[in-house]
């Protein structure tokens, strides 16, 4: 494996990993058009963390205020698991903005919709949930039937794939519904950590986000208020930081967390961490690896 830091121009979007260790471009988000024209490059080496815990870690980070970007295995593919649900909600909000969907539209919830992990939808069987309630359940509680219903209502997998392409993401795979999409099968349902950071920067930070202020505020609120993953990114940030994030977990080892981390003062850090742990590892230990990778990335960016 080539472990050299590779400096890569990112064109419009921001941060790009190449091989395990990569340096990239960034520029403060308040500037016009795409905000990533210049870079403060910093390498990140997580080989020791991988050696201690096993498995494979993919990290990409973009510090908006310090115009710095870094990555480890940023261009390698990782099964994204439920982290995609944040992007699914963003895609649905764009449909609302375009007049193709309504937040208050009520959708019947049936027994046939049910699959594992349905904290929002199962209590609503025989009744209805609005599109807004389905999105909140998908992002906040990672409800699997809610995600499948939202994908169905937008027109299926092809429509979700088109959303990614529409925000400039040409690499993320969209192949299956929940729960099959969590199962490792080649490149199916995988993402590059660097691309995930580019996507989040585009949607949640950039001045030219396609999301309206209202849509962005709604999505961010769900990501901040989610109770999931307290031992992951949240456990690795300094005191006082706000974390808007979405977790993802696979029973056979994948443990992921992605989000926007905002210090008490200053600009945010966009961070994506995908950890494909060994199958026999302890679930709490897997989460601790995410927390430690967060601390290492922030330290490399100058946030002690």
PDB file of C-alpha atoms in Angstrom:
ATOM      1  CA  UNK A   1       0.000   0.000   0.000  1.00  0.00           C
ATOM      2  CA  UNK A   2       1.381   3.384  -1.026  1.00  0.00           C
ATOM      3  CA  UNK A   3       1.326   5.512   2.144  1.00  0.00           C
ATOM      4  CA  UNK A   4       2.583   8.736   0.606  1.00  0.00           C
ATOM      5  CA  UNK A   5       0.595  11.917   0.982  1.00  0.00           C
ATOM      6  CA  UNK A   6      -0.809  12.840  -2.411  1.00  0.00           C
ATOM      7  CA  UNK A   7      -1.740  16.430  -3.084  1.00  0.00           C
ATOM      8  CA  UNK A   8      -4.809  16.516  -5.246  1.00  0.00           C
ATOM      9  CA  UNK A   9      -6.680  19.383  -6.846  1.00  0.00           C
ATOM     10  CA  UNK A  10     -10.310  19.140  -5.956  1.00  0.00           C
ATOM     11  CA  UNK A  11     -11.782  21.402  -8.576  1.00  0.00           C
ATOM     12  CA  UNK A  12     -15.066  22.550  -7.203  1.00  0.00           C
ATOM     13  CA  UNK A  13     -15.649  20.472  -4.151  1.00  0.00           C
ATOM     14  CA  UNK A  14     -13.001  20.369  -1.528  1.00  0.00           C
ATOM     15  CA  UNK A  15     -11.172  17.364  -0.105  1.00  0.00           C
ATOM     16  CA  UNK A  16      -9.807  14.258  -1.747  1.00  0.00           C
ATOM     17  CA  UNK A  17      -8.033  11.260  -0.285  1.00  0.00           C
ATOM     18  CA  UNK A  18      -5.636   9.126  -2.308  1.00  0.00           C
ATOM     19  CA  UNK A  19      -4.133   5.963  -0.880  1.00  0.00           C
ATOM     20  CA  UNK A  20      -4.289   5.681   2.912  1.00  0.00           C
ATOM     21  CA  UNK A  21      -2.827   9.132   3.504  1.00  0.00           C
ATOM     22  CA  UNK A  22      -3.826  12.213   1.515  1.00  0.00           C
ATOM     23  CA  UNK A  23      -3.660  15.977   1.683  1.00  0.00           C
ATOM     24  CA  UNK A  24      -6.114  18.282  -0.021  1.00  0.00           C
ATOM     25  CA  UNK A  25      -7.546  21.724  -0.759  1.00  0.00           C
ATOM     26  CA  UNK A  26      -9.806  23.979   1.248  1.00  0.00           C
ATOM     27  CA  UNK A  27     -10.904  27.619   1.570  1.00  0.00           C
ATOM     28  CA  UNK A  28     -13.292  29.250   4.044  1.00  0.00           C
ATOM     29  CA  UNK A  29     -16.920  28.578   3.144  1.00  0.00           C
ATOM     30  CA  UNK A  30     -18.117  32.154   3.215  1.00  0.00           C
ATOM     31  CA  UNK A  31     -16.300  32.966   0.000  1.00  0.00           C
ATOM     32  CA  UNK A  32     -18.374  32.947  -3.191  1.00  0.00           C
ATOM     33  CA  UNK A  33     -19.006  29.970  -5.475  1.00  0.00           C
ATOM     34  CA  UNK A  34     -17.244  26.732  -4.536  1.00  0.00           C
ATOM     35  CA  UNK A  35     -15.151  27.504  -1.436  1.00  0.00           C
ATOM     36  CA  UNK A  36     -12.212  25.121  -1.823  1.00  0.00           C
ATOM     37  CA  UNK A  37      -9.721  26.809  -4.111  1.00  0.00           C
ATOM     38  CA  UNK A  38      -6.685  26.829  -1.781  1.00  0.00           C
ATOM     39  CA  UNK A  39      -5.272  24.375   0.700  1.00  0.00           C
ATOM     40  CA  UNK A  40      -3.369  24.102   3.927  1.00  0.00           C
ATOM     41  CA  UNK A  41      -2.133  20.557   3.611  1.00  0.00           C
ATOM     42  CA  UNK A  42      -1.667  18.248   6.560  1.00  0.00           C
ATOM     43  CA  UNK A  43      -1.000  14.509   6.451  1.00  0.00           C
ATOM     44  CA  UNK A  44      -2.818  12.023   8.651  1.00  0.00           C
ATOM     45  CA  UNK A  45      -1.351   8.600   9.488  1.00  0.00           C
ATOM     46  CA  UNK A  46      -3.651   6.128  11.222  1.00  0.00           C
ATOM     47  CA  UNK A  47      -1.521   3.039  10.623  1.00  0.00           C
ATOM     48  CA  UNK A  48      -0.745   2.673  14.340  1.00  0.00           C
ATOM     49  CA  UNK A  49      -4.449   2.843  15.221  1.00  0.00           C
ATOM     50  CA  UNK A  50      -5.207   0.157  12.656  1.00  0.00           C
ATOM     51  CA  UNK A  51      -2.348  -1.996  13.917  1.00  0.00           C
ATOM     52  CA  UNK A  52      -3.624  -1.825  17.497  1.00  0.00           C
ATOM     53  CA  UNK A  53      -7.235  -2.645  16.733  1.00  0.00           C
ATOM     54  CA  UNK A  54      -7.244  -4.458  13.409  1.00  0.00           C
ATOM     55  CA  UNK A  55      -9.547  -3.804  10.519  1.00  0.00           C
ATOM     56  CA  UNK A  56      -9.490  -0.880   8.115  1.00  0.00           C
ATOM     57  CA  UNK A  57     -10.192   2.776   8.884  1.00  0.00           C
ATOM     58  CA  UNK A  58     -11.200   5.416   6.367  1.00  0.00           C
ATOM     59  CA  UNK A  59     -11.111   9.059   7.458  1.00  0.00           C
ATOM     60  CA  UNK A  60     -11.509  12.368   5.666  1.00  0.00           C
ATOM     61  CA  UNK A  61     -11.667  15.766   7.346  1.00  0.00           C
ATOM     62  CA  UNK A  62     -12.080  19.332   6.177  1.00  0.00           C
ATOM     63  CA  UNK A  63     -11.421  22.229   8.538  1.00  0.00           C
ATOM     64  CA  UNK A  64     -13.311  25.164   7.061  1.00  0.00           C
ATOM     65  CA  UNK A  65     -11.855  27.839   9.315  1.00  0.00           C
ATOM     66  CA  UNK A  66      -8.233  26.764   8.952  1.00  0.00           C
ATOM     67  CA  UNK A  67      -8.542  25.893   5.259  1.00  0.00           C
ATOM     68  CA  UNK A  68      -7.007  22.478   5.890  1.00  0.00           C
ATOM     69  CA  UNK A  69      -7.949  19.027   4.673  1.00  0.00           C
ATOM     70  CA  UNK A  70      -6.638  15.542   5.383  1.00  0.00           C
ATOM     71  CA  UNK A  71      -7.480  11.931   4.697  1.00  0.00           C
ATOM     72  CA  UNK A  72      -6.479   8.363   5.473  1.00  0.00           C
ATOM     73  CA  UNK A  73      -7.721   5.779   2.979  1.00  0.00           C
ATOM     74  CA  UNK A  74      -9.843   8.599   1.648  1.00  0.00           C
ATOM     75  CA  UNK A  75     -10.280   7.056  -1.803  1.00  0.00           C
ATOM     76  CA  UNK A  76     -10.965   3.506  -0.638  1.00  0.00           C
ATOM     77  CA  UNK A  77     -14.493   2.108  -0.569  1.00  0.00           C
ATOM     78  CA  UNK A  78     -16.368   1.416   2.659  1.00  0.00           C
ATOM     79  CA  UNK A  79     -19.861   0.036   3.220  1.00  0.00           C
ATOM     80  CA  UNK A  80     -21.729   3.094   4.440  1.00  0.00           C
ATOM     81  CA  UNK A  81     -24.556   1.355   6.332  1.00  0.00           C
ATOM     82  CA  UNK A  82     -27.057   3.816   7.831  1.00  0.00           C
ATOM     83  CA  UNK A  83     -24.930   6.919   7.298  1.00  0.00           C
ATOM     84  CA  UNK A  84     -26.687   7.167   3.921  1.00  0.00           C
ATOM     85  CA  UNK A  85     -29.917   8.128   5.707  1.00  0.00           C
ATOM     86  CA  UNK A  86     -28.677  11.677   6.173  1.00  0.00           C
ATOM     87  CA  UNK A  87     -28.248  11.930   2.398  1.00  0.00           C
ATOM     88  CA  UNK A  88     -31.669  10.332   1.864  1.00  0.00           C
ATOM     89  CA  UNK A  89     -33.260  13.043   4.015  1.00  0.00           C
ATOM     90  CA  UNK A  90     -31.389  15.736   2.079  1.00  0.00           C
ATOM     91  CA  UNK A  91     -32.648  14.254  -1.187  1.00  0.00           C
ATOM     92  CA  UNK A  92     -36.217  14.270   0.138  1.00  0.00           C
ATOM     93  CA  UNK A  93     -35.908  17.872   1.331  1.00  0.00           C
ATOM     94  CA  UNK A  94     -34.787  18.882  -2.157  1.00  0.00           C
ATOM     95  CA  UNK A  95     -37.938  17.245  -3.530  1.00  0.00           C
ATOM     96  CA  UNK A  96     -39.987  19.282  -1.052  1.00  0.00           C
ATOM     97  CA  UNK A  97     -38.267  22.468  -2.204  1.00  0.00           C
ATOM     98  CA  UNK A  98     -39.020  21.575  -5.827  1.00  0.00           C
ATOM     99  CA  UNK A  99     -42.708  21.071  -5.092  1.00  0.00           C
ATOM    100  CA  UNK A 100     -42.476  17.326  -5.775  1.00  0.00           C
ATOM    101  CA  UNK A 101     -43.163  16.392  -2.143  1.00  0.00           C
ATOM    102  CA  UNK A 102     -44.759  17.901   0.974  1.00  0.00           C
ATOM    103  CA  UNK A 103     -43.506  17.713   4.538  1.00  0.00           C
ATOM    104  CA  UNK A 104     -47.049  17.206   5.804  1.00  0.00           C
ATOM    105  CA  UNK A 105     -48.086  14.485   3.350  1.00  0.00           C
ATOM    106  CA  UNK A 106     -49.378  11.503   5.326  1.00  0.00           C
ATOM    107  CA  UNK A 107     -48.209   8.042   4.231  1.00  0.00           C
ATOM    108  CA  UNK A 108     -49.921   4.841   5.447  1.00  0.00           C
ATOM    109  CA  UNK A 109     -47.667   2.529   7.475  1.00  0.00           C
ATOM    110  CA  UNK A 110     -48.401  -1.171   7.033  1.00  0.00           C
ATOM    111  CA  UNK A 111     -47.191  -4.439   8.481  1.00  0.00           C
ATOM    112  CA  UNK A 112     -45.728  -5.241   5.082  1.00  0.00           C
ATOM    113  CA  UNK A 113     -43.347  -2.275   5.449  1.00  0.00           C
ATOM    114  CA  UNK A 114     -41.724  -3.726   8.552  1.00  0.00           C
ATOM    115  CA  UNK A 115     -38.140  -4.934   8.760  1.00  0.00           C
ATOM    116  CA  UNK A 116     -35.722  -4.929  11.674  1.00  0.00           C
ATOM    117  CA  UNK A 117     -35.149  -1.731  13.668  1.00  0.00           C
ATOM    118  CA  UNK A 118     -38.382   0.218  13.362  1.00  0.00           C
ATOM    119  CA  UNK A 119     -38.639   2.480  16.446  1.00  0.00           C
ATOM    120  CA  UNK A 120     -40.633   5.128  14.557  1.00  0.00           C
ATOM    121  CA  UNK A 121     -42.641   3.105  12.063  1.00  0.00           C
ATOM    122  CA  UNK A 122     -43.670   0.011  14.023  1.00  0.00           C
ATOM    123  CA  UNK A 123     -45.803   1.942  16.554  1.00  0.00           C
ATOM    124  CA  UNK A 124     -47.530   3.604  13.566  1.00  0.00           C
ATOM    125  CA  UNK A 125     -48.676   0.384  11.833  1.00  0.00           C
ATOM    126  CA  UNK A 126     -52.276   0.865  10.730  1.00  0.00           C
ATOM    127  CA  UNK A 127     -51.927   4.627  10.931  1.00  0.00           C
ATOM    128  CA  UNK A 128     -49.912   7.207   9.013  1.00  0.00           C
ATOM    129  CA  UNK A 129     -46.708   9.185   9.329  1.00  0.00           C
ATOM    130  CA  UNK A 130     -45.923  12.394   7.516  1.00  0.00           C
ATOM    131  CA  UNK A 131     -42.925  12.733   5.248  1.00  0.00           C
ATOM    132  CA  UNK A 132     -41.348  14.972   7.894  1.00  0.00           C
ATOM    133  CA  UNK A 133     -41.901  12.348  10.604  1.00  0.00           C
ATOM    134  CA  UNK A 134     -40.397   9.658   8.379  1.00  0.00           C
ATOM    135  CA  UNK A 135     -37.323  11.788   7.743  1.00  0.00           C
ATOM    136  CA  UNK A 136     -36.909  12.558  11.418  1.00  0.00           C
ATOM    137  CA  UNK A 137     -37.187   8.865  12.276  1.00  0.00           C
ATOM    138  CA  UNK A 138     -34.731   7.963   9.535  1.00  0.00           C
ATOM    139  CA  UNK A 139     -32.069  10.468  10.599  1.00  0.00           C
ATOM    140  CA  UNK A 140     -32.656  10.649  14.339  1.00  0.00           C
ATOM    141  CA  UNK A 141     -33.401   7.012  15.174  1.00  0.00           C
ATOM    142  CA  UNK A 142     -32.100   5.305  12.012  1.00  0.00           C
ATOM    143  CA  UNK A 143     -35.465   3.661  11.360  1.00  0.00           C
ATOM    144  CA  UNK A 144     -35.025   1.158   8.510  1.00  0.00           C
ATOM    145  CA  UNK A 145     -38.628   0.878   7.245  1.00  0.00           C
ATOM    146  CA  UNK A 146     -38.838   4.699   7.206  1.00  0.00           C
ATOM    147  CA  UNK A 147     -35.777   4.816   4.945  1.00  0.00           C
ATOM    148  CA  UNK A 148     -37.218   2.259   2.546  1.00  0.00           C
ATOM    149  CA  UNK A 149     -40.553   4.100   2.440  1.00  0.00           C
ATOM    150  CA  UNK A 150     -38.825   7.401   1.624  1.00  0.00           C
ATOM    151  CA  UNK A 151     -36.815   5.739  -1.148  1.00  0.00           C
ATOM    152  CA  UNK A 152     -40.003   4.190  -2.540  1.00  0.00           C
ATOM    153  CA  UNK A 153     -41.838   7.511  -2.427  1.00  0.00           C
ATOM    154  CA  UNK A 154     -39.075   9.355  -4.294  1.00  0.00           C
ATOM    155  CA  UNK A 155     -39.160   6.804  -7.097  1.00  0.00           C
ATOM    156  CA  UNK A 156     -36.762   4.086  -5.984  1.00  0.00           C
ATOM    157  CA  UNK A 157     -33.048   3.447  -5.953  1.00  0.00           C
ATOM    158  CA  UNK A 158     -32.485   5.159  -9.301  1.00  0.00           C
ATOM    159  CA  UNK A 159     -33.870   8.408  -7.915  1.00  0.00           C
ATOM    160  CA  UNK A 160     -31.577   8.273  -4.878  1.00  0.00           C
ATOM    161  CA  UNK A 161     -28.620   7.568  -7.127  1.00  0.00           C
ATOM    162  CA  UNK A 162     -29.581  10.571  -9.249  1.00  0.00           C
ATOM    163  CA  UNK A 163     -29.504  12.748  -6.126  1.00  0.00           C
ATOM    164  CA  UNK A 164     -25.854  11.882  -5.507  1.00  0.00           C
ATOM    165  CA  UNK A 165     -24.950  12.579  -9.110  1.00  0.00           C
ATOM    166  CA  UNK A 166     -26.828  15.871  -8.891  1.00  0.00           C
ATOM    167  CA  UNK A 167     -24.569  17.135  -6.081  1.00  0.00           C
ATOM    168  CA  UNK A 168     -21.438  16.146  -7.991  1.00  0.00           C
ATOM    169  CA  UNK A 169     -20.883  12.700  -6.468  1.00  0.00           C
ATOM    170  CA  UNK A 170     -20.067  10.314  -9.311  1.00  0.00           C
ATOM    171  CA  UNK A 171     -18.658   7.471  -7.208  1.00  0.00           C
ATOM    172  CA  UNK A 172     -21.070   6.535  -4.405  1.00  0.00           C
ATOM    173  CA  UNK A 173     -22.861   3.244  -5.132  1.00  0.00           C
ATOM    174  CA  UNK A 174     -26.610   2.872  -4.519  1.00  0.00           C
ATOM    175  CA  UNK A 175     -27.689  -0.706  -5.139  1.00  0.00           C
ATOM    176  CA  UNK A 176     -30.046  -2.132  -2.502  1.00  0.00           C
ATOM    177  CA  UNK A 177     -32.626  -1.292   0.146  1.00  0.00           C
ATOM    178  CA  UNK A 178     -32.479  -1.887   3.891  1.00  0.00           C
ATOM    179  CA  UNK A 179     -31.370  -4.252   5.316  1.00  0.00           C
ATOM    180  CA  UNK A 180     -29.625  -5.907   2.344  1.00  0.00           C
ATOM    181  CA  UNK A 181     -27.561  -2.792   1.622  1.00  0.00           C
ATOM    182  CA  UNK A 182     -25.552  -3.373   4.813  1.00  0.00           C
ATOM    183  CA  UNK A 183     -24.148  -6.676   3.587  1.00  0.00           C
ATOM    184  CA  UNK A 184     -20.688  -6.655   2.051  1.00  0.00           C
ATOM    185  CA  UNK A 185     -20.904  -7.541  -1.645  1.00  0.00           C
ATOM    186  CA  UNK A 186     -18.057  -6.116  -3.677  1.00  0.00           C
ATOM    187  CA  UNK A 187     -18.506  -2.393  -4.256  1.00  0.00           C
ATOM    188  CA  UNK A 188     -22.271  -2.400  -3.731  1.00  0.00           C
ATOM    189  CA  UNK A 189     -23.576   0.340  -1.431  1.00  0.00           C
ATOM    190  CA  UNK A 190     -20.145   1.810  -0.725  1.00  0.00           C
ATOM    191  CA  UNK A 191     -18.734   5.318  -0.457  1.00  0.00           C
ATOM    192  CA  UNK A 192     -15.327   6.995  -0.422  1.00  0.00           C
ATOM    193  CA  UNK A 193     -14.631   8.904   2.835  1.00  0.00           C
ATOM    194  CA  UNK A 194     -13.281  11.859   0.861  1.00  0.00           C
ATOM    195  CA  UNK A 195     -16.414  11.968  -1.273  1.00  0.00           C
ATOM    196  CA  UNK A 196     -18.610  11.852   1.813  1.00  0.00           C
ATOM    197  CA  UNK A 197     -16.832  14.934   3.176  1.00  0.00           C
ATOM    198  CA  UNK A 198     -17.279  16.696  -0.151  1.00  0.00           C
ATOM    199  CA  UNK A 199     -20.978  15.868  -0.065  1.00  0.00           C
ATOM    200  CA  UNK A 200     -21.483  17.145   3.480  1.00  0.00           C
ATOM    201  CA  UNK A 201     -19.540  20.305   2.783  1.00  0.00           C
ATOM    202  CA  UNK A 202     -21.701  20.942  -0.258  1.00  0.00           C
ATOM    203  CA  UNK A 203     -24.977  20.319   1.560  1.00  0.00           C
ATOM    204  CA  UNK A 204     -24.391  21.634   5.079  1.00  0.00           C
ATOM    205  CA  UNK A 205     -21.559  24.191   4.924  1.00  0.00           C
ATOM    206  CA  UNK A 206     -21.104  25.732   1.489  1.00  0.00           C
ATOM    207  CA  UNK A 207     -22.732  29.025   0.670  1.00  0.00           C
ATOM    208  CA  UNK A 208     -24.091  27.538  -2.567  1.00  0.00           C
ATOM    209  CA  UNK A 209     -25.758  24.530  -0.967  1.00  0.00           C
ATOM    210  CA  UNK A 210     -28.845  23.408  -2.888  1.00  0.00           C
ATOM    211  CA  UNK A 211     -30.688  23.143   0.436  1.00  0.00           C
ATOM    212  CA  UNK A 212     -32.735  26.127   1.534  1.00  0.00           C
ATOM    213  CA  UNK A 213     -31.996  27.678   4.913  1.00  0.00           C
ATOM    214  CA  UNK A 214     -35.117  26.015   6.303  1.00  0.00           C
ATOM    215  CA  UNK A 215     -34.207  22.580   4.931  1.00  0.00           C
ATOM    216  CA  UNK A 216     -30.640  22.798   6.169  1.00  0.00           C
ATOM    217  CA  UNK A 217     -31.790  23.865   9.626  1.00  0.00           C
ATOM    218  CA  UNK A 218     -34.245  20.964   9.820  1.00  0.00           C
ATOM    219  CA  UNK A 219     -31.690  18.367   8.737  1.00  0.00           C
ATOM    220  CA  UNK A 220     -29.023  19.782  11.036  1.00  0.00           C
ATOM    221  CA  UNK A 221     -31.400  19.735  14.005  1.00  0.00           C
ATOM    222  CA  UNK A 222     -32.151  16.049  13.488  1.00  0.00           C
ATOM    223  CA  UNK A 223     -28.426  15.313  13.234  1.00  0.00           C
ATOM    224  CA  UNK A 224     -27.640  17.228  16.434  1.00  0.00           C
ATOM    225  CA  UNK A 225     -30.519  15.764  18.442  1.00  0.00           C
ATOM    226  CA  UNK A 226     -30.008  12.112  17.481  1.00  0.00           C
ATOM    227  CA  UNK A 227     -29.253   9.915  20.514  1.00  0.00           C
ATOM    228  CA  UNK A 228     -27.280   7.398  18.453  1.00  0.00           C
ATOM    229  CA  UNK A 229     -23.522   6.879  18.676  1.00  0.00           C
ATOM    230  CA  UNK A 230     -22.521   8.745  21.850  1.00  0.00           C
ATOM    231  CA  UNK A 231     -19.293   6.726  21.966  1.00  0.00           C
ATOM    232  CA  UNK A 232     -18.206   7.620  18.429  1.00  0.00           C
ATOM    233  CA  UNK A 233     -17.428  11.106  17.082  1.00  0.00           C
ATOM    234  CA  UNK A 234     -19.159  12.761  20.051  1.00  0.00           C
ATOM    235  CA  UNK A 235     -16.744  11.040  22.423  1.00  0.00           C
ATOM    236  CA  UNK A 236     -13.747  12.355  20.500  1.00  0.00           C
ATOM    237  CA  UNK A 237     -14.495  16.083  20.237  1.00  0.00           C
ATOM    238  CA  UNK A 238     -13.329  18.697  22.738  1.00  0.00           C
ATOM    239  CA  UNK A 239     -15.772  19.914  25.362  1.00  0.00           C
ATOM    240  CA  UNK A 240     -18.303  22.429  24.121  1.00  0.00           C
ATOM    241  CA  UNK A 241     -18.333  21.350  20.481  1.00  0.00           C
ATOM    242  CA  UNK A 242     -21.642  20.729  18.691  1.00  0.00           C
ATOM    243  CA  UNK A 243     -21.842  17.536  16.649  1.00  0.00           C
ATOM    244  CA  UNK A 244     -24.397  17.129  13.860  1.00  0.00           C
ATOM    245  CA  UNK A 245     -23.881  13.547  12.741  1.00  0.00           C
ATOM    246  CA  UNK A 246     -25.273  10.296  11.384  1.00  0.00           C
ATOM    247  CA  UNK A 247     -24.097   6.856  12.458  1.00  0.00           C
ATOM    248  CA  UNK A 248     -24.084   3.565  10.586  1.00  0.00           C
ATOM    249  CA  UNK A 249     -23.477   0.036  11.877  1.00  0.00           C
ATOM    250  CA  UNK A 250     -23.182  -3.448  10.387  1.00  0.00           C
ATOM    251  CA  UNK A 251     -23.405  -6.484  12.624  1.00  0.00           C
ATOM    252  CA  UNK A 252     -20.319  -8.103  11.132  1.00  0.00           C
ATOM    253  CA  UNK A 253     -17.887  -5.251  11.857  1.00  0.00           C
ATOM    254  CA  UNK A 254     -18.609  -1.919  10.105  1.00  0.00           C
ATOM    255  CA  UNK A 255     -18.970   1.026  12.501  1.00  0.00           C
ATOM    256  CA  UNK A 256     -19.302   4.463  10.914  1.00  0.00           C
ATOM    257  CA  UNK A 257     -20.009   8.056  11.851  1.00  0.00           C
ATOM    258  CA  UNK A 258     -20.095  11.183   9.688  1.00  0.00           C
ATOM    259  CA  UNK A 259     -20.955  14.780  10.428  1.00  0.00           C
ATOM    260  CA  UNK A 260     -20.204  18.452  10.910  1.00  0.00           C
ATOM    261  CA  UNK A 261     -18.374  19.398  14.112  1.00  0.00           C
ATOM    262  CA  UNK A 262     -18.654  22.999  15.264  1.00  0.00           C
ATOM    263  CA  UNK A 263     -16.469  24.505  18.019  1.00  0.00           C
ATOM    264  CA  UNK A 264     -17.877  27.053  20.497  1.00  0.00           C
ATOM    265  CA  UNK A 265     -16.391  29.768  18.317  1.00  0.00           C
ATOM    266  CA  UNK A 266     -15.080  29.546  14.789  1.00  0.00           C
ATOM    267  CA  UNK A 267     -15.835  27.544  11.667  1.00  0.00           C
ATOM    268  CA  UNK A 268     -16.809  23.853  11.496  1.00  0.00           C
ATOM    269  CA  UNK A 269     -14.850  20.719  10.720  1.00  0.00           C
ATOM    270  CA  UNK A 270     -16.498  18.267   8.322  1.00  0.00           C
ATOM    271  CA  UNK A 271     -15.548  14.695   9.240  1.00  0.00           C
ATOM    272  CA  UNK A 272     -16.293  11.234   7.863  1.00  0.00           C
ATOM    273  CA  UNK A 273     -15.054   8.046   9.558  1.00  0.00           C
ATOM    274  CA  UNK A 274     -15.749   4.547   8.280  1.00  0.00           C
ATOM    275  CA  UNK A 275     -14.287   1.673  10.290  1.00  0.00           C
ATOM    276  CA  UNK A 276     -14.544  -1.883   9.021  1.00  0.00           C
ATOM    277  CA  UNK A 277     -13.580  -3.684  12.223  1.00  0.00           C
ATOM    278  CA  UNK A 278     -12.816  -7.365  12.584  1.00  0.00           C
ATOM    279  CA  UNK A 279     -15.874  -9.536  13.128  1.00  0.00           C
ATOM    280  CA  UNK A 280     -14.743 -10.749  16.558  1.00  0.00           C
ATOM    281  CA  UNK A 281     -14.016  -7.290  17.974  1.00  0.00           C
ATOM    282  CA  UNK A 282     -15.996  -5.839  20.868  1.00  0.00           C
ATOM    283  CA  UNK A 283     -18.757  -3.378  19.800  1.00  0.00           C
ATOM    284  CA  UNK A 284     -17.714  -0.827  22.437  1.00  0.00           C
ATOM    285  CA  UNK A 285     -14.099  -1.107  21.312  1.00  0.00           C
ATOM    286  CA  UNK A 286     -15.177  -0.447  17.726  1.00  0.00           C
ATOM    287  CA  UNK A 287     -16.860   2.780  18.797  1.00  0.00           C
ATOM    288  CA  UNK A 288     -13.777   3.763  20.778  1.00  0.00           C
ATOM    289  CA  UNK A 289     -11.738   3.512  17.564  1.00  0.00           C
ATOM    290  CA  UNK A 290     -14.048   6.076  15.959  1.00  0.00           C
ATOM    291  CA  UNK A 291     -13.587   8.368  18.958  1.00  0.00           C
ATOM    292  CA  UNK A 292      -9.802   7.996  18.838  1.00  0.00           C
ATOM    293  CA  UNK A 293      -9.707   8.616  15.076  1.00  0.00           C
ATOM    294  CA  UNK A 294     -11.726  11.781  15.712  1.00  0.00           C
ATOM    295  CA  UNK A 295      -9.226  12.970  18.328  1.00  0.00           C
ATOM    296  CA  UNK A 296      -6.265  12.220  16.047  1.00  0.00           C
ATOM    297  CA  UNK A 297      -7.835  14.018  13.087  1.00  0.00           C
ATOM    298  CA  UNK A 298      -8.701  17.097  15.151  1.00  0.00           C
ATOM    299  CA  UNK A 299      -5.233  17.163  16.694  1.00  0.00           C
ATOM    300  CA  UNK A 300      -3.669  17.015  13.227  1.00  0.00           C
ATOM    301  CA  UNK A 301      -5.844  19.985  12.311  1.00  0.00           C
ATOM    302  CA  UNK A 302      -4.655  21.910  15.363  1.00  0.00           C
ATOM    303  CA  UNK A 303      -7.641  21.327  17.659  1.00  0.00           C
ATOM    304  CA  UNK A 304      -6.252  19.880  20.892  1.00  0.00           C
TER     305      UNK A 304
END
